[in-house]
Amino acid sequence: MKAYKIIVLAKQVPDTRNVGKDAMKADGTINRAALPAIFNPEDLNALEQALRIKDRFPGSTVTILTMGPGRAAEIIREGMFRGADGGILLTDRAFAGSDTLATSYAISRALKKVKDFDIVIAGRQAIDGDTAQVGPQVAEKLGLPQVTYVEEIQKIENGKVEMKRRLERGVETVSCPVPLVLTVNGSAPDCRARNAKLIMKYKHAKTVTELQNSNEDYLHLYNDRPYLNIPEWTVNDIEVDHAELGLSGSPTKVKKVENVVLQAKEAKVITSADSDIDDLMRELIESHTIG
Amino acid sequence: MNSVFVYCEIEDGQVAEVSQELMTKGRSLANELKCKLEAIVIGHQLEGVEEQIFPYGVDTVHVADDKRLFPYSTLPHTSIIVKLFEEQKPQIALMGASSIGRDLGPRVSSALHSGLTADCTSLVIGDHLDKKQDKNYENLLYQIRPAFGGNIIATIINPDCRPQMATVREGVMKKQVLDPKYKGKVVKLDVAKYVSDADFAVEIIERHMEKSKVNMKGAPIVVAGGYGMGSKENFQLLYDLAEVLGGEVGASRAAVDAGYVEHERQIGQTGVTVRPKLYIACGISGQIQHRAGMEESAQIIAINTDPEAPINAVADYVITGDVAEIIPKMIKYYKKNTK
Ligand SMILES: Cc1cc2nc3c(=O)[nH]c(=O)nc-3n(C[C@H](O)[C@H](O)[C@H](O)COP(=O)(O)OP(=O)(O)OC[C@H]3O[C@@H](n4cnc5c(N)ncnc54)[C@H](O)[C@@H]3O)c2cc1C
Ligand SMILES: Cc1cc2nc3c(=O)[nH]c(=O)nc-3n(C[C@H](O)[C@H](O)[C@H](O)COP(=O)(O)OP(=O)(O)OC[C@H]3O[C@@H](n4cnc5c(N)ncnc54)[C@H](O)[C@@H]3O)c2cc1C
């Protein structure tokens, strides 16, 4: 049986889903410190699809590729605790200010360096930028077909992947030859939990930078157990045209950002008493809002 | 002056709602820029489709008709648009932020190296002074969109690359026929020149599409329920109220996720946007992503047990109490007062 080399694209994001009372400051702006950095939710769905391929085709490998600041190595470890074999951190100041096009360019160049892969799996959308553009753009830059909104990979046979897509108004089953890029929907199965054995095995996995900044007593471990070294790539490790990176490589520019500030309207306050509801309905009928 | 282009999606021979909305917007942008509005339709059996398109003020419609082009698949549609845009060099290109547009748009923008702004809620023309280069750009498209889970609103511009591409969700722009008799010209594309065999690598094995049964956008009254409704059974109260008032039932995402109601009723940033005469929010906390889809309603009633619920800040009437008690009373007193 064939084994597959799978790359999962994952992004570390601020948890924008739980912007509760403490996450908004009194002036209505976002208190970023109150938002934990998490594994982008749909990238966990993507990881699960990858791990299922590995379950079905022993010998397959799952590698997480993330572009971001140094701390994004956290999600590589998180992925390893759940069953990924390793990861690559793509990090460089030159990537700062990237729009989706410059992001996909950098990611596609890193994938060119990886070279040997069959399936790239991304999440549909990141919860901070919210664009859902990186997956399809990576596919285009690599000249590979793309399949978006995947909910389930049903089978892989004769070099073709068959999968179910969840669309706005229905479902579609498609078949696509490898290599390909697919993006996974939030409606796909949740990712399996961390595994205690894997946590033991990988908890000390670190990038070079993390290792330099730590006072690790067991440096020899990193020679004896190569899987503890998380590769860290900068622009110097990938073949790139610098003009295509970061701000200069980004056609879109953010001209202005406004925080959404909630301003209270003058509202009429009503109780659940019969007389109040009676009055309300009468008022709405008289103003021709209803009736 | 280069044109404004709209990609028209086709469903059952009908131009999709979102594309009609974008043509309406495209026409007003084209008027402001004093340029032409053009459309591109890709599919099969498209004879006469222009009759649905011209009334929105489209000057030229490009038609790519071939049996391999329906149902939609990414690669052939991308190849056609990329080549057409290379020939026509539009200054602006608009697509629906639909399952199709969000699959196609990024691929096209990557191939053309043009920017793409996702999920715009507003598109306006404006100038931009680049202070670093001391260069003034006239008549750029300001692409305004929520990001960061809806907590910020960003204005995005694309000064140097063309086209300036944007996607917009269904229901965000208003649709309006310009002139039922408006006539433009039809250009039939020689499909073989635009696609290659390699574009058909992805094979569609099976497809089940459902026609949308609900019409929330057209409803004058929307009765929406949230997680606070507590159960699928309690949602029946909302159908009852909507029925007596002549409205539609909508929902928050938490209610959809909990399985109380089907997804197509979701209102908000990742659902539909509604602007009814009256919006009744029942057991909805009013998170920013939900409000994004309803706060332009003319009148809002919020029913919530929590007097501090954020929805109250956008409401005209705040009813503090339990939905299970209040909704039956609303039905009762509506009936009493209309007798
Ligand atoms: C306010 C604001 C608005 C923006 N609007 C736009 C815009 O309209 N158009 C635009 O082009 N850019 C925009 N950007 C920039 C955009 O957010 C970044 O380019 C971002 O790096 C990628 O986009 P995303 O977060 O939308 O990812 P998405 O495209 O939503 O991500 C999809 C998938 O791609 C993969 N992926 C994405 N980023 C990474 C990564 N760094 N490492 C590994 N995998 C990754 C993940 O699998 C993810 O699930 C905006 C940024 C801000 C701050
Ligand atoms: C990227 C992104 C996109 C999103 N898109 C959308 C979207 O399109 N639409 C959307 O709605 N959400 C969206 N969300 C989710 C949104 O953030 C909220 O989680 C969601 O709107 C909450 O739904 P809710 O108000 O029904 O539930 P909750 O927040 O759980 O609120 C329930 C409310 O019911 C009240 N309540 C409880 N019991 C009763 C009772 N018996 N009687 C009266 N009141 C009661 C409670 O006080 C509470 O205020 C999105 C989130 C993200 C991150």
Coordinates of N, CA and C in Angstrom, one line a residue, chain B residues 134-333:
Chain B
D134 N 5.1 60.2 -2.2 CA 4.6 61.4 -2.5 C 3.8 61.3 -3.9
K135 N 2.9 60.3 -3.9 CA 2.2 60.0 -5.1 C 0.7 60.0 -4.8
N136 N -0.1 60.7 -5.6 CA -1.5 60.7 -5.4 C -2.2 59.7 -6.4
Y137 N -3.0 58.8 -5.8 CA -3.8 57.9 -6.7 C -5.2 58.4 -6.7
E138 N -5.7 58.6 -7.9 CA -7.1 59.0 -8.0 C -8.0 57.8 -8.3
N139 N -9.2 57.9 -7.8 CA -10.3 57.0 -8.2 C -9.9 55.5 -7.9
L140 N -9.4 55.3 -6.7 CA -9.2 53.9 -6.3 C -10.5 53.3 -5.7
L141 N -10.5 52.0 -5.6 CA -11.7 51.4 -5.0 C -11.3 51.2 -3.5
Y142 N -12.1 51.8 -2.7 CA -11.9 51.5 -1.2 C -12.8 50.3 -0.9
Q143 N -12.1 49.3 -0.4 CA -12.8 48.0 -0.2 C -12.9 47.8 1.3
I144 N -14.1 48.0 1.8 CA -14.2 48.1 3.3 C -14.8 46.7 3.8
R145 N -14.1 46.2 4.7 CA -14.5 44.8 5.2 C -14.2 44.6 6.7
P146 N -15.0 43.8 7.3 CA -14.8 43.5 8.7 C -13.7 42.4 8.7
A147 N -12.8 42.4 9.7 CA -11.9 41.3 9.9 C -11.7 41.1 11.4
F148 N -10.9 40.2 11.8 CA -10.7 39.9 13.2 C -12.0 39.5 13.9
G149 N -12.6 38.6 13.3 CA -13.9 38.1 13.8 C -15.0 39.2 13.9
G150 N -14.8 40.2 13.0 CA -15.8 41.3 13.0 C -15.6 42.4 13.9
N151 N -14.5 42.3 14.7 CA -14.3 43.3 15.7 C -13.6 44.6 15.2
I152 N -13.1 44.5 13.9 CA -12.5 45.7 13.3 C -13.1 45.8 11.9
I153 N -13.0 47.0 11.4 CA -13.5 47.3 10.0 C -12.2 47.9 9.3
A154 N -11.8 47.3 8.3 CA -10.6 47.8 7.6 C -11.0 48.3 6.2
T155 N -10.3 49.4 5.8 CA -10.4 49.9 4.5 C -9.2 49.4 3.7
I156 N -9.3 48.6 2.7 CA -8.2 48.1 1.9 C -8.2 48.7 0.6
I157 N -7.0 49.1 0.1 CA -6.8 49.6 -1.2 C -5.8 48.8 -2.0
N158 N -5.8 48.9 -3.3 CA -4.9 48.2 -4.1 C -4.4 49.2 -5.1
P159 N -3.4 49.9 -4.8 CA -3.0 51.1 -5.6 C -2.4 50.7 -7.0
D160 N -1.6 49.6 -7.0 CA -0.8 49.4 -8.2 C -1.2 48.3 -9.1
C161 N -1.8 47.3 -8.6 CA -2.1 46.1 -9.4 C -3.5 46.1 -9.9
R162 N -3.8 45.6 -11.1 CA -5.1 45.6 -11.7 C -5.5 44.2 -12.1
P163 N -6.7 43.8 -12.1 CA -7.8 44.6 -11.5 C -7.8 44.7 -10.0
Q164 N -8.6 45.6 -9.5 CA -8.8 45.7 -8.1 C -10.0 44.7 -7.9
M165 N -9.7 43.6 -7.2 CA -10.7 42.6 -7.1 C -11.3 42.5 -5.7
A166 N -12.6 42.3 -5.6 CA -13.3 42.2 -4.3 C -14.4 41.1 -4.4
T167 N -14.6 40.4 -3.3 CA -15.8 39.6 -3.2 C -16.7 40.2 -2.2
V168 N -18.0 39.9 -2.4 CA -19.1 40.5 -1.5 C -20.1 39.4 -1.3
R169 N -20.6 39.3 -0.1 CA -21.6 38.3 0.2 C -23.0 38.6 -0.3
E170 N -23.7 37.6 -0.5 CA -25.1 37.8 -0.9 C -25.9 38.6 0.1
G171 N -26.7 39.5 -0.3 CA -27.5 40.3 0.6 C -26.9 41.5 1.1
V172 N -25.6 41.7 0.9 CA -24.9 42.9 1.4 C -25.2 44.2 0.5
M173 N -25.2 44.0 -0.8 CA -25.5 45.1 -1.7 C -27.0 45.0 -2.1
K174 N -27.6 46.1 -2.4 CA -29.0 46.1 -2.8 C -29.0 45.9 -4.3
K175 N -30.1 45.1 -4.7 CA -30.2 44.9 -6.2 C -31.3 45.8 -6.7
Q176 N -31.0 46.3 -7.9 CA -32.0 47.2 -8.5 C -31.8 47.2 -10.0
V177 N -32.9 46.9 -10.7 CA -32.9 47.0 -12.2 C -32.7 48.4 -12.6
L178 N -31.8 48.6 -13.6 CA -31.6 50.0 -14.0 C -32.6 50.4 -15.0
D179 N -32.8 49.5 -16.0 CA -33.8 49.8 -17.1 C -34.1 48.5 -17.8
P180 N -35.3 48.0 -17.7 CA -35.6 46.7 -18.3 C -35.3 46.6 -19.8
K181 N -35.2 47.8 -20.4 CA -35.0 47.8 -21.9 C -33.5 48.0 -22.2
Y182 N -32.7 48.2 -21.2 CA -31.2 48.5 -21.5 C -30.7 47.4 -22.4
K183 N -29.9 47.8 -23.4 CA -29.3 46.8 -24.3 C -27.8 47.0 -24.4
G184 N -27.1 45.9 -24.3 CA -25.7 45.9 -24.5 C -25.3 45.0 -25.6
K185 N -24.0 44.6 -25.6 CA -23.7 43.6 -26.7 C -23.2 42.3 -26.1
V186 N -23.4 41.3 -26.9 CA -23.0 39.9 -26.4 C -21.7 39.5 -27.1
V187 N -20.7 39.1 -26.4 CA -19.5 38.6 -27.0 C -19.4 37.1 -26.7
K188 N -19.5 36.2 -27.7 CA -19.4 34.8 -27.4 C -17.9 34.4 -27.5
L189 N -17.4 33.7 -26.4 CA -16.0 33.4 -26.4 C -15.8 32.0 -27.0
D190 N -14.7 31.9 -27.7 CA -14.4 30.6 -28.3 C -13.7 29.8 -27.2
V191 N -14.5 29.0 -26.5 CA -14.0 28.3 -25.3 C -12.7 27.5 -25.5
A192 N -12.6 26.9 -26.6 CA -11.4 26.1 -26.9 C -10.1 26.9 -26.8
K193 N -10.2 28.2 -27.0 CA -9.0 29.0 -27.0 C -8.6 29.4 -25.5
Y194 N -9.6 29.2 -24.6 CA -9.4 29.6 -23.2 C -9.0 28.5 -22.3
V195 N -9.5 27.3 -22.6 CA -9.2 26.2 -21.6 C -8.4 25.1 -22.3
S196 N -7.7 24.3 -21.4 CA -6.9 23.2 -21.9 C -7.4 21.9 -21.2
D197 N -7.0 20.8 -21.7 CA -7.5 19.5 -21.1 C -7.1 19.4 -19.7
A198 N -5.9 19.9 -19.4 CA -5.4 19.9 -18.0 C -6.4 20.6 -17.0
D199 N -7.2 21.5 -17.5 CA -8.1 22.2 -16.6 C -9.2 21.3 -16.1
F200 N -9.3 20.1 -16.7 CA -10.4 19.2 -16.2 C -10.0 18.1 -15.4
A201 N -8.9 18.3 -14.6 CA -8.3 17.3 -13.7 C -9.3 16.9 -12.6
V202 N -10.1 17.8 -12.1 CA -11.0 17.5 -11.0 C -12.3 17.0 -11.6
E203 N -12.7 15.9 -11.2 CA -13.9 15.3 -11.8 C -15.1 15.4 -10.7
I204 N -16.2 15.9 -11.1 CA -17.3 15.9 -10.2 C -18.1 14.6 -10.3
I205 N -18.2 13.8 -9.3 CA -18.8 12.5 -9.3 C -20.2 12.6 -9.0
E206 N -20.6 13.4 -8.0 CA -22.0 13.5 -7.6 C -22.2 14.9 -7.1
R207 N -23.5 15.3 -7.2 CA -23.8 16.7 -6.8 C -25.3 16.8 -6.3
H208 N -25.5 17.3 -5.1 CA -26.8 17.5 -4.6 C -27.0 18.9 -4.2
M209 N -27.7 19.7 -5.0 CA -27.9 21.1 -4.6 C -29.4 21.3 -4.2
E210 N -29.6 22.0 -3.2 CA -31.0 22.3 -2.8 C -31.3 23.7 -3.2
K211 N -32.6 23.9 -3.6 CA -33.0 25.3 -3.9 C -33.3 25.9 -2.6
S212 N -33.0 27.2 -2.5 CA -33.2 27.9 -1.3 C -34.7 28.0 -1.1
K213 N -35.3 27.6 0.1 CA -36.7 27.7 0.3 C -37.1 29.0 1.0
V214 N -36.1 29.5 1.8 CA -36.4 30.6 2.6 C -36.0 31.9 1.9
N215 N -36.8 32.9 2.1 CA -36.5 34.2 1.5 C -36.4 35.2 2.6
M216 N -35.3 35.2 3.4 CA -35.2 36.1 4.5 C -35.0 37.5 4.0
K217 N -34.2 37.7 2.9 CA -33.9 39.0 2.5 C -35.1 39.8 2.1
G218 N -36.1 39.1 1.5 CA -37.2 39.9 1.0 C -38.3 40.1 2.1
A219 N -38.1 39.5 3.3 CA -39.1 39.5 4.3 C -39.2 40.8 5.0
P220 N -40.4 41.4 5.2 CA -40.5 42.7 5.9 C -40.3 42.6 7.4
I221 N -40.5 41.4 7.9 CA -40.3 41.1 9.3 C -39.5 39.8 9.5
V222 N -38.5 39.9 10.3 CA -37.7 38.7 10.6 C -37.8 38.4 12.1
V223 N -38.2 37.2 12.4 CA -38.2 36.8 13.8 C -37.0 35.8 14.0
A224 N -36.0 36.3 14.7 CA -34.8 35.5 14.8 C -34.6 34.9 16.2
G225 N -34.1 33.6 16.2 CA -33.9 33.0 17.5 C -32.4 32.6 17.7
G226 N -32.0 32.6 18.9 CA -30.6 32.3 19.3 C -30.5 31.1 20.1
Y227 N -29.4 30.9 20.7 CA -29.1 29.8 21.5 C -30.0 29.8 22.8
G228 N -30.4 31.0 23.1 CA -31.3 31.2 24.3 C -32.7 30.6 24.1
M229 N -33.1 30.2 22.8 CA -34.4 29.6 22.6 C -34.4 28.2 23.3
G230 N -33.2 27.6 23.5 CA -33.1 26.4 24.3 C -33.3 25.1 23.6
S231 N -34.1 25.0 22.6 CA -34.3 23.8 21.9 C -34.9 24.0 20.5
K232 N -34.9 22.9 19.8 CA -35.5 22.9 18.5 C -37.0 23.1 18.6
E233 N -37.6 22.4 19.6 CA -39.0 22.5 19.9 C -39.4 23.9 20.1
N234 N -38.7 24.6 21.0 CA -39.0 26.0 21.3 C -39.0 26.9 20.0
F235 N -38.2 26.5 19.0 CA -38.1 27.3 17.8 C -39.5 27.4 17.2
Q236 N -40.4 26.5 17.4 CA -41.7 26.5 16.9 C -42.4 27.8 17.3
L237 N -42.1 28.3 18.4 CA -42.7 29.6 18.9 C -42.4 30.7 17.9
L238 N -41.2 30.6 17.3 CA -40.8 31.6 16.4 C -41.5 31.5 15.0
Y239 N -41.7 30.2 14.6 CA -42.5 30.0 13.4 C -43.9 30.5 13.6
D240 N -44.5 30.3 14.8 CA -45.8 30.7 15.0 C -45.9 32.3 15.0
L241 N -45.0 32.9 15.6 CA -45.0 34.4 15.6 C -44.8 34.9 14.2
A242 N -43.8 34.3 13.5 CA -43.5 34.8 12.1 C -44.8 34.6 11.2
E243 N -45.5 33.6 11.5 CA -46.7 33.3 10.7 C -47.7 34.4 10.9
V244 N -48.0 34.7 12.1 CA -49.1 35.7 12.4 C -48.7 37.1 11.9
L245 N -47.4 37.4 12.0 CA -46.9 38.7 11.6 C -46.6 38.8 10.1
G246 N -46.5 37.6 9.4 CA -46.2 37.7 8.0 C -44.7 37.9 7.8
G247 N -43.9 37.1 8.6 CA -42.4 37.3 8.5 C -41.7 35.9 8.2
E248 N -40.4 36.0 8.3 CA -39.6 34.8 8.1 C -38.8 34.5 9.4
V249 N -38.4 33.3 9.6 CA -37.6 33.0 10.8 C -36.1 33.0 10.4
G250 N -35.3 33.6 11.3 CA -33.9 33.7 11.1 C -33.3 33.1 12.4
A251 N -31.9 33.1 12.4 CA -31.2 32.5 13.5 C -29.8 33.0 13.7
S252 N -29.3 32.8 14.9 CA -27.9 33.1 15.1 C -27.1 31.9 14.8
R253 N -25.8 32.0 14.7 CA -25.0 30.8 14.4 C -25.0 29.8 15.5
A254 N -25.1 30.3 16.8 CA -25.1 29.3 17.9 C -26.4 28.4 17.8
A255 N -27.5 29.0 17.3 CA -28.7 28.3 17.2 C -28.6 27.3 16.0
V256 N -27.9 27.7 15.0 CA -27.7 26.8 13.8 C -26.7 25.7 14.3
D257 N -25.6 26.0 14.9 CA -24.7 25.0 15.4 C -25.3 24.0 16.3
A258 N -26.3 24.5 17.1 CA -26.9 23.6 18.1 C -27.9 22.7 17.4
G259 N -28.2 22.9 16.1 CA -29.1 22.1 15.4 C -30.6 22.5 15.6
Y260 N -30.8 23.7 16.1 CA -32.2 24.1 16.3 C -32.9 24.5 15.0
V261 N -32.0 24.8 14.0 CA -32.6 25.3 12.7 C -31.6 25.2 11.6
E262 N -32.0 25.2 10.4 CA -31.1 24.9 9.3 C -30.2 26.1 9.0
H263 N -29.1 25.8 8.4 CA -28.0 26.8 8.1 C -28.5 28.0 7.3
E264 N -29.3 27.7 6.3 CA -29.7 28.8 5.4 C -30.4 29.9 6.1
R265 N -30.8 29.7 7.3 CA -31.5 30.8 8.1 C -30.5 31.7 8.9
Q266 N -29.3 31.3 8.8 CA -28.3 32.1 9.7 C -28.1 33.5 9.2
I267 N -28.2 34.4 10.2 CA -28.0 35.8 9.9 C -26.7 36.3 10.5
G268 N -26.0 37.1 9.8 CA -24.8 37.6 10.3 C -23.6 37.6 9.3
Q269 N -22.5 37.8 9.9 CA -21.3 38.0 9.0 C -21.1 36.8 8.1
T270 N -21.3 35.6 8.6 CA -21.1 34.4 7.8 C -22.5 33.8 7.4
G271 N -23.5 34.6 7.5 CA -24.8 34.2 7.0 C -25.3 35.3 6.1
V272 N -26.6 35.5 6.1 CA -27.2 36.6 5.2 C -27.3 37.9 6.0
T273 N -27.4 38.9 5.3 CA -27.6 40.3 5.9 C -29.1 40.6 5.6
V274 N -29.8 41.1 6.6 CA -31.2 41.4 6.3 C -31.4 42.9 6.8
R275 N -32.4 43.5 6.2 CA -32.7 44.9 6.5 C -34.2 45.0 6.6
P276 N -34.9 44.2 7.4 CA -36.4 44.3 7.4 C -36.9 45.5 8.1
K277 N -38.2 45.7 8.0 CA -38.9 46.8 8.8 C -38.8 46.5 10.2
L278 N -38.9 45.3 10.6 CA -38.8 44.9 12.0 C -38.0 43.6 12.2
Y279 N -37.1 43.7 13.1 CA -36.3 42.5 13.5 C -36.5 42.2 14.9
I280 N -37.0 40.9 15.2 CA -37.2 40.6 16.6 C -36.2 39.5 17.0
A281 N -35.3 39.9 17.9 CA -34.2 39.0 18.3 C -34.5 38.3 19.6
C282 N -34.7 37.0 19.5 CA -35.2 36.2 20.7 C -34.1 35.3 21.2
G283 N -33.6 35.6 22.4 CA -32.6 34.8 23.0 C -31.3 34.8 22.2
I284 N -31.0 36.0 21.7 CA -29.7 36.2 21.0 C -28.9 37.2 21.7
S285 N -27.7 36.9 22.0 CA -26.9 37.8 22.8 C -26.5 39.0 22.0
G286 N -26.3 38.9 20.7 CA -25.9 40.1 19.9 C -24.5 40.3 19.8
Q287 N -23.7 39.2 19.6 CA -22.3 39.3 19.3 C -22.1 40.1 17.9
I288 N -21.0 40.7 17.8 CA -20.7 41.5 16.7 C -21.0 40.8 15.3
Q289 N -20.6 39.5 15.2 CA -20.8 38.8 14.0 C -22.3 38.7 13.7
H290 N -23.1 38.6 14.7 CA -24.5 38.5 14.4 C -25.1 39.9 14.0
R291 N -24.7 40.9 14.8 CA -25.2 42.3 14.5 C -24.8 42.7 13.1
A292 N -23.7 42.3 12.6 CA -23.3 42.7 11.3 C -24.3 42.4 10.2
G293 N -25.2 41.4 10.5 CA -26.2 41.0 9.5 C -27.6 41.5 9.8
M294 N -27.7 42.3 10.8 CA -29.1 42.8 11.1 C -29.2 44.2 11.6
E295 N -28.1 44.9 11.9 CA -28.2 46.1 12.6 C -28.8 47.3 11.8
E296 N -28.9 47.1 10.5 CA -29.5 48.1 9.6 C -31.1 47.9 9.5
S297 N -31.6 47.0 10.3 CA -33.1 46.9 10.3 C -33.7 48.2 10.8
A298 N -34.9 48.5 10.3 CA -35.5 49.8 10.6 C -35.8 49.8 12.1
Q299 N -36.4 48.7 12.7 CA -36.7 48.7 14.1 C -36.3 47.3 14.6
I300 N -35.8 47.3 15.8 CA -35.3 46.1 16.4 C -35.9 45.9 17.8
I301 N -36.4 44.7 18.0 CA -36.9 44.4 19.4 C -36.0 43.3 19.9
A302 N -35.5 43.4 21.1 CA -34.6 42.4 21.7 C -35.3 41.8 22.9
I303 N -35.4 40.5 22.8 CA -36.0 39.8 24.0 C -34.9 38.9 24.6
N304 N -34.6 39.2 25.9 CA -33.5 38.5 26.5 C -33.6 38.5 28.0
T305 N -33.2 37.4 28.6 CA -33.3 37.4 30.1 C -32.2 38.3 30.7
D306 N -31.2 38.6 30.0 CA -30.1 39.3 30.5 C -30.2 40.8 30.1
P307 N -30.5 41.7 31.1 CA -30.7 43.1 30.8 C -29.4 43.8 30.2
E308 N -28.3 43.1 30.4 CA -27.0 43.6 29.9 C -26.6 43.1 28.5
A309 N -27.5 42.3 27.9 CA -27.1 41.6 26.6 C -26.7 42.7 25.6
P310 N -25.6 42.4 24.9 CA -25.1 43.4 23.9 C -26.2 43.8 22.8
I311 N -27.1 42.9 22.6 CA -28.1 43.1 21.5 C -28.9 44.3 21.9
N312 N -29.0 44.6 23.2 CA -29.9 45.7 23.7 C -29.4 47.0 23.2
A313 N -28.0 47.1 23.0 CA -27.4 48.3 22.6 C -27.9 48.8 21.2
V314 N -28.4 47.8 20.4 CA -28.8 48.2 19.0 C -30.3 48.2 18.9
A315 N -31.0 47.9 20.0 CA -32.4 47.7 20.0 C -33.2 49.0 20.2
D316 N -34.4 49.0 19.6 CA -35.3 50.1 19.8 C -36.2 49.8 21.0
Y317 N -36.5 48.5 21.1 CA -37.3 48.0 22.3 C -36.6 46.9 22.9
V318 N -36.4 47.0 24.2 CA -35.8 46.0 25.0 C -36.8 45.3 25.9
I319 N -37.0 44.0 25.7 CA -37.9 43.3 26.6 C -37.1 42.3 27.4
T320 N -37.0 42.6 28.7 CA -36.2 41.7 29.6 C -37.1 40.6 30.1
G321 N -36.8 39.4 29.7 CA -37.6 38.3 30.2 C -37.4 37.1 29.4
D322 N -38.2 36.0 29.7 CA -38.0 34.7 29.1 C -38.8 34.6 27.8
V323 N -38.2 34.2 26.7 CA -38.8 34.0 25.4 C -40.1 33.1 25.5
A324 N -40.0 32.1 26.3 CA -41.1 31.1 26.3 C -42.4 31.8 26.9
E325 N -42.2 32.8 27.7 CA -43.3 33.5 28.2 C -43.8 34.7 27.3
I326 N -42.8 35.4 26.8 CA -43.1 36.6 26.0 C -43.7 36.4 24.6
I327 N -43.1 35.4 23.9 CA -43.5 35.2 22.5 C -45.0 34.9 22.4
P328 N -45.5 33.9 23.2 CA -47.0 33.6 23.2 C -47.8 34.9 23.5
K329 N -47.3 35.7 24.4 CA -48.1 36.9 24.7 C -48.1 37.9 23.5
M330 N -47.0 37.9 22.8 CA -46.9 38.8 21.6 C -48.0 38.3 20.6
I331 N -48.1 37.0 20.4 CA -49.0 36.5 19.5 C -50.5 36.8 19.9
K332 N -50.7 36.6 21.2 CA -52.0 36.9 21.8 C -52.4 38.3 21.6
Y333 N -51.5 39.3 21.9 CA -51.9 40.7 21.9 C -51.9 41.2 20.5

